[in-house]
Coordinates of N, CA and C in Angstrom, one line a residue:
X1 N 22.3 11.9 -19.6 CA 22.0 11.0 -18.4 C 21.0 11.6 -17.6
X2 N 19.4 11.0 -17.4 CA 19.1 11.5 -16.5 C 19.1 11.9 -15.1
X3 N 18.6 12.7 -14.3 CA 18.9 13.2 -12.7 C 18.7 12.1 -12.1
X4 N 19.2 11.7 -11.0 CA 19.2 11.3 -10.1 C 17.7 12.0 -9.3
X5 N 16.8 11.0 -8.8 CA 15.6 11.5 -8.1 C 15.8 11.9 -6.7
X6 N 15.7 12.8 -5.9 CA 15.9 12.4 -4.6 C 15.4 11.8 -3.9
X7 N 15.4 11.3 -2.4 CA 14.9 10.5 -1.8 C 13.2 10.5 -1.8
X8 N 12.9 11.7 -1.6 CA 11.1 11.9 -0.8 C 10.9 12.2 -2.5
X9 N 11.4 12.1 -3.7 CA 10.7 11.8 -5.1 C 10.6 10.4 -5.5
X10 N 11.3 9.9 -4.9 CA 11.4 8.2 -5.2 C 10.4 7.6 -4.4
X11 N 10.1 7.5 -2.8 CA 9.2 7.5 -2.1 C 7.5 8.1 -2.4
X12 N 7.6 9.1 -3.1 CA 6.3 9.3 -3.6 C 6.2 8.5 -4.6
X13 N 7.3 8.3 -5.8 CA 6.9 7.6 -6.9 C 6.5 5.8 -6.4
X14 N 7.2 5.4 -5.8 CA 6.9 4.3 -5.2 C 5.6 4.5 -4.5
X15 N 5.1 5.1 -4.1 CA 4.1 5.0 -3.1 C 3.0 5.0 -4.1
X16 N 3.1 6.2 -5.3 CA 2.1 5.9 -6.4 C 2.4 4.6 -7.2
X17 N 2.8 4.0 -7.6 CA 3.2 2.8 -8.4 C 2.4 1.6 -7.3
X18 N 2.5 1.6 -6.1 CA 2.6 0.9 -5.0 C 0.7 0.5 -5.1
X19 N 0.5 1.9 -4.6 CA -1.0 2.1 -4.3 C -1.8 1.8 -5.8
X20 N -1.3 2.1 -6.9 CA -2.0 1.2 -8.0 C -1.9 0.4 -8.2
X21 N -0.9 -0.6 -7.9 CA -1.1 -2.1 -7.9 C -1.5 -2.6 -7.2
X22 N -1.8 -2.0 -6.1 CA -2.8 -2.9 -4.9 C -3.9 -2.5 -5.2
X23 N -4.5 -1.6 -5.9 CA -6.0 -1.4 -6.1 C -6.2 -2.0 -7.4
X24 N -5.2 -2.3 -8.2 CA -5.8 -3.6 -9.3 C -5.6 -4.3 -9.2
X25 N -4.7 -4.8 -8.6 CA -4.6 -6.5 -8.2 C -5.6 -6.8 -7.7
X26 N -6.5 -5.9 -6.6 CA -7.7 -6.7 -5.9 C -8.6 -6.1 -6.7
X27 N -8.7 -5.6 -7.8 CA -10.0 -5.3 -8.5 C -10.6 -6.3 -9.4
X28 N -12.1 -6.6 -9.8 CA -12.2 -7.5 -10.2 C -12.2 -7.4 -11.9
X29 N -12.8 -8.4 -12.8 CA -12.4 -8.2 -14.1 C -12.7 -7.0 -15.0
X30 N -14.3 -6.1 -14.4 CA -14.3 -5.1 -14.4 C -14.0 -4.1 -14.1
X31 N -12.8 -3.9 -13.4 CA -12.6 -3.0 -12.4 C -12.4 -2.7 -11.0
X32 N -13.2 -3.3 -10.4 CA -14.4 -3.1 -9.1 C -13.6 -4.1 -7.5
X33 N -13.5 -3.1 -7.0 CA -13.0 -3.4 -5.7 C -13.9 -3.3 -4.7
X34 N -13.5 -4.1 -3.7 CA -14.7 -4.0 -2.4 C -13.7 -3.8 -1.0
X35 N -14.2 -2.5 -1.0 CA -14.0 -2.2 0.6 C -13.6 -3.2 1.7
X36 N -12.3 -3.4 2.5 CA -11.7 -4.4 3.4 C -12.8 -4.1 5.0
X37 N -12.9 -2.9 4.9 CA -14.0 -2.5 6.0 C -15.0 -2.4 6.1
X38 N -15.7 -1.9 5.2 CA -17.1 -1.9 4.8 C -17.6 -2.1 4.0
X39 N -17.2 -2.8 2.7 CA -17.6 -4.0 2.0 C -18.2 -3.1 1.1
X40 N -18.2 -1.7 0.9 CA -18.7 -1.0 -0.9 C -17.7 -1.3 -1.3
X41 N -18.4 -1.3 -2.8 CA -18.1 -1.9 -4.0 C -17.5 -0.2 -4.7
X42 N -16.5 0.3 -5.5 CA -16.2 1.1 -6.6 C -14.9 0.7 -7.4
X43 N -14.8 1.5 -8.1 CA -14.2 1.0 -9.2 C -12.7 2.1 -8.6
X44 N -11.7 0.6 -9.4 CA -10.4 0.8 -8.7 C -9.8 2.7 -8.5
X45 N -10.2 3.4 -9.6 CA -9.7 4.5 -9.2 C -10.3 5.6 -8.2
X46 N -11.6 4.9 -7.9 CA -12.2 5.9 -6.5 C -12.0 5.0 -5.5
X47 N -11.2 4.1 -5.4 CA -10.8 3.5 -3.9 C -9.8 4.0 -3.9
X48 N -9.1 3.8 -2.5 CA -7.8 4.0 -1.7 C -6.9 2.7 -1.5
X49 N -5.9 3.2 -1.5 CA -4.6 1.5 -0.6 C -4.7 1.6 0.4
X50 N -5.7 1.0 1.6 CA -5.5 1.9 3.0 C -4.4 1.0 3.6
X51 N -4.1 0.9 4.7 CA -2.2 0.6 5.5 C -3.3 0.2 6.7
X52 N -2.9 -0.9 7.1 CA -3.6 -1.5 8.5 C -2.5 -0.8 9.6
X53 N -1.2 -1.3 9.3 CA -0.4 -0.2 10.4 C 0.3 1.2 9.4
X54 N 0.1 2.3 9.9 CA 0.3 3.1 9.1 C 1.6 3.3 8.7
X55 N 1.2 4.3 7.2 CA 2.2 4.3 6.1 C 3.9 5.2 6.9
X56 N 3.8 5.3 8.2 CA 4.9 6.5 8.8 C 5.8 5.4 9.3
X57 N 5.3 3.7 9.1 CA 6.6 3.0 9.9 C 6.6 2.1 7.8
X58 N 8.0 2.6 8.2 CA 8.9 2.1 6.7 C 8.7 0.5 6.6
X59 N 8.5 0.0 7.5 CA 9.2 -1.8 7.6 C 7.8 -2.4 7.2
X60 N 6.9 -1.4 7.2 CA 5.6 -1.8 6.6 C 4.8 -1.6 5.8
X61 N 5.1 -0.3 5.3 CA 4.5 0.8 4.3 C 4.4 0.1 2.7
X62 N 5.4 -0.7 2.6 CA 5.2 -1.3 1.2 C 5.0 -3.2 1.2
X63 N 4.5 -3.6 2.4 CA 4.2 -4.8 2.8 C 3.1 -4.7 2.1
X64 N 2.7 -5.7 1.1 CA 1.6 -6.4 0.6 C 0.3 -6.6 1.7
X65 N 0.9 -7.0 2.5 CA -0.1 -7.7 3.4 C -0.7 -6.8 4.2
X66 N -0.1 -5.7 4.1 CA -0.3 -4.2 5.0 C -1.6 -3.4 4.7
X67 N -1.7 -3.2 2.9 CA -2.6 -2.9 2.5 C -3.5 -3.3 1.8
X68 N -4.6 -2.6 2.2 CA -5.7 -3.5 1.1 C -6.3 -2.8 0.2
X69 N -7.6 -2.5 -0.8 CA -8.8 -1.9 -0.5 C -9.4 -1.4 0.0
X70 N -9.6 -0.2 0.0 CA -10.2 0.9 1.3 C -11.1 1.8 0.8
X71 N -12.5 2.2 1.1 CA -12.9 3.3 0.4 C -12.2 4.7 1.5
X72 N -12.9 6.0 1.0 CA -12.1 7.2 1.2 C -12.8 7.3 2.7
X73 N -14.1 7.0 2.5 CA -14.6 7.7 4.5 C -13.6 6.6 4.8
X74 N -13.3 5.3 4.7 CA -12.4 4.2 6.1 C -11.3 4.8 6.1
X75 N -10.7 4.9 5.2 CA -9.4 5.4 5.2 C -9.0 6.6 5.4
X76 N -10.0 7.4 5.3 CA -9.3 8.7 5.8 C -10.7 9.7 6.8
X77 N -12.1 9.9 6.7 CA -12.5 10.0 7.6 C -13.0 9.0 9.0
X78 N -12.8 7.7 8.7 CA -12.7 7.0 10.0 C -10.9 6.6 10.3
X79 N -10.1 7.4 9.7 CA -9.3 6.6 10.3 C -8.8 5.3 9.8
X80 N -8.8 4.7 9.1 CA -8.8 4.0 8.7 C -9.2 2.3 9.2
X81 N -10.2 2.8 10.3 CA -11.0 2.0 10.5 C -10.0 0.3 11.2
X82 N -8.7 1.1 11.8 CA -8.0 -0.2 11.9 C -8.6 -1.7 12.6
X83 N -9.6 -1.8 14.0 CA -10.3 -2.5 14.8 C -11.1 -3.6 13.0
X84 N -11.5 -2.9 12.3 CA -12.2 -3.8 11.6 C -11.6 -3.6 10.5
X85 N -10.2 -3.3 10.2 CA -9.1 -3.8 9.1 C -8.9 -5.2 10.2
X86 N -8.1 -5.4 11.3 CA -8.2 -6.3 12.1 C -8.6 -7.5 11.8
X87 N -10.0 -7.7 11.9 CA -11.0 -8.5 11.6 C -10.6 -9.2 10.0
X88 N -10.6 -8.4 9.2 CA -10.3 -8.7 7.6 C -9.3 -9.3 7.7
X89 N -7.9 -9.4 8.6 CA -6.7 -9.2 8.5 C -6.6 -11.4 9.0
X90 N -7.0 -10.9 10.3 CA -7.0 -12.1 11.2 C -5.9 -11.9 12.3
X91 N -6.4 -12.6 13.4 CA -5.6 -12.2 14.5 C -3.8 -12.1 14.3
X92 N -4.0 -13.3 13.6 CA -2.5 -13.8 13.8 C -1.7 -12.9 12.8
X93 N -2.3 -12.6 11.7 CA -1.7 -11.4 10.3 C -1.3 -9.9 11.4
X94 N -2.8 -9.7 12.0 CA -2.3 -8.6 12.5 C -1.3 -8.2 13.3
X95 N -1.2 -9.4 14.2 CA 0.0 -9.2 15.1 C 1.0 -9.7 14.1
X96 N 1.1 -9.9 13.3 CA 2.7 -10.2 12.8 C 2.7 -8.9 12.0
X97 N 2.1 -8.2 11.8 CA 2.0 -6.7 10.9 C 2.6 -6.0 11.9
X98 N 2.0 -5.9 13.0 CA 2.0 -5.0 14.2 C 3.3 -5.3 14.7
X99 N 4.1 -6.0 14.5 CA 5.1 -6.6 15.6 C 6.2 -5.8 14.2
X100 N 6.1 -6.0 13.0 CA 6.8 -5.8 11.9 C 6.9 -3.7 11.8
X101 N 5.4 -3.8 12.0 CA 5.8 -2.2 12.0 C 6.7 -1.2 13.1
X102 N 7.2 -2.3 14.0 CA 8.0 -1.5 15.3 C 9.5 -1.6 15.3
X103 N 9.9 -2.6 13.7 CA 11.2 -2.9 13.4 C 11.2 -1.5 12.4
X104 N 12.5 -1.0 13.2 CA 13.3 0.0 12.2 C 14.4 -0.1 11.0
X105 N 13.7 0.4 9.7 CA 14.2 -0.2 8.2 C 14.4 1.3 7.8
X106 N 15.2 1.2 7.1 CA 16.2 2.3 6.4 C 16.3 1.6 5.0
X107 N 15.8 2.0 3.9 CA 15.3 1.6 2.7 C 17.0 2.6 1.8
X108 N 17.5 2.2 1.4 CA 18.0 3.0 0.4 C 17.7 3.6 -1.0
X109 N 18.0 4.7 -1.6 CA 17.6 4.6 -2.8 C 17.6 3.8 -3.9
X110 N 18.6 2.5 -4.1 CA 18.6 1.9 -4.7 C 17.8 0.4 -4.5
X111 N 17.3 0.7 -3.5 CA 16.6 -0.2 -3.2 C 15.0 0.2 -3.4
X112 N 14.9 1.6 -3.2 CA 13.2 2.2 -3.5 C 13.0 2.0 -5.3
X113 N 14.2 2.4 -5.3 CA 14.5 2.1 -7.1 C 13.7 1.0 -7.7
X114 N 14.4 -0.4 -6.5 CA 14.5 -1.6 -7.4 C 13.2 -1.9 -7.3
X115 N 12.2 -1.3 -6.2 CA 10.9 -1.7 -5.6 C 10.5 -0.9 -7.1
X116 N 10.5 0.2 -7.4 CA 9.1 1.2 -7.8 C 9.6 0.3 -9.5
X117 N 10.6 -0.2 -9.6 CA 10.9 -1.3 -11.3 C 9.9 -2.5 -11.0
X118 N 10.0 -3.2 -9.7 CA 9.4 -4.4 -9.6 C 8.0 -4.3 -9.7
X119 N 7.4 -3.1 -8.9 CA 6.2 -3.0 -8.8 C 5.1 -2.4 -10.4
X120 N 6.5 -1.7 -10.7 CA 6.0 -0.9 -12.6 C 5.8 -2.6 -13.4
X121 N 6.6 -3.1 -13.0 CA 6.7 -4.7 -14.3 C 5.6 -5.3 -13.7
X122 N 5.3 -5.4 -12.4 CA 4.0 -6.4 -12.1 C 3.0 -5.1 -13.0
X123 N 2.4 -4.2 -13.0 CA 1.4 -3.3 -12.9 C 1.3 -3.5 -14.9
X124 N 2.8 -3.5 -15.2 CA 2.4 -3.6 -16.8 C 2.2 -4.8 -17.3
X125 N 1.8 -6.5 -16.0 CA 2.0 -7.7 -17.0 C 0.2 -8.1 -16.3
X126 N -0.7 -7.1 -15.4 CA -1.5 -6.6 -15.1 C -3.0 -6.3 -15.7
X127 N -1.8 -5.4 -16.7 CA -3.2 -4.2 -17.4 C -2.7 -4.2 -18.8

């Protein structure tokens, strides 16, 4: 029987499962994703998943709608550029993100579980 994962290994696994399927789902037939902030174009494995509200509130970290396409300066040397994720987003998305990321969610493991299976079956009916 295999080990039981602990919590912050399930959480990473999900987070990688997570972040690859949002950079191919918005990549196009070649590959090719376009920046939610600044609009370069690269190919899905040199972009990022960047998180409009960041990845440290649970109740939003694996919201679809959270993340997009990001290259690496938006997402990690600007910050992730939230003011013009914003704009991409639309007023009304953002405030319901923003209002979502202040509710406190306690994920269980069986529940990170069922995510990082759901998210593995989308990624392999995908590619």
């Amino acid at each position: 029987m295999p080990k039981k994962l602990s919590r912050s290994k399930l959480v990473k696994k999900l987070d990688t499962v997570f972040s690859k399927y949002i950079r191919i789902s918005s990549a196009n037939k070649n590959g090719y994703c376009t920046c939610v902030t600044c609009g370069v174009v690269k190919h899905w494995k040199e972009i990022q998943a960047g998180h409009f509200m960041s990845r440290k509130h649970y109740s939003t970290r694996w919201d679809e709608r959270n993340v997009s396409s990001q290259c690496l300066a938006c997402n990690m040397f600007r910050q992730g550029e939230q003011y013009k994720y914003s704009l991409f987003l639309g007023k009304d998305a953002a405030e319901v993100l923003y209002l979502k990321s202040k509710e406190t969610v306690k994920f269980t493991n069986y529940e990170l579980e069922e995510m990082i299976k759901d998210y593995s079956d989308r990624l392999n009916s995908i590619t």
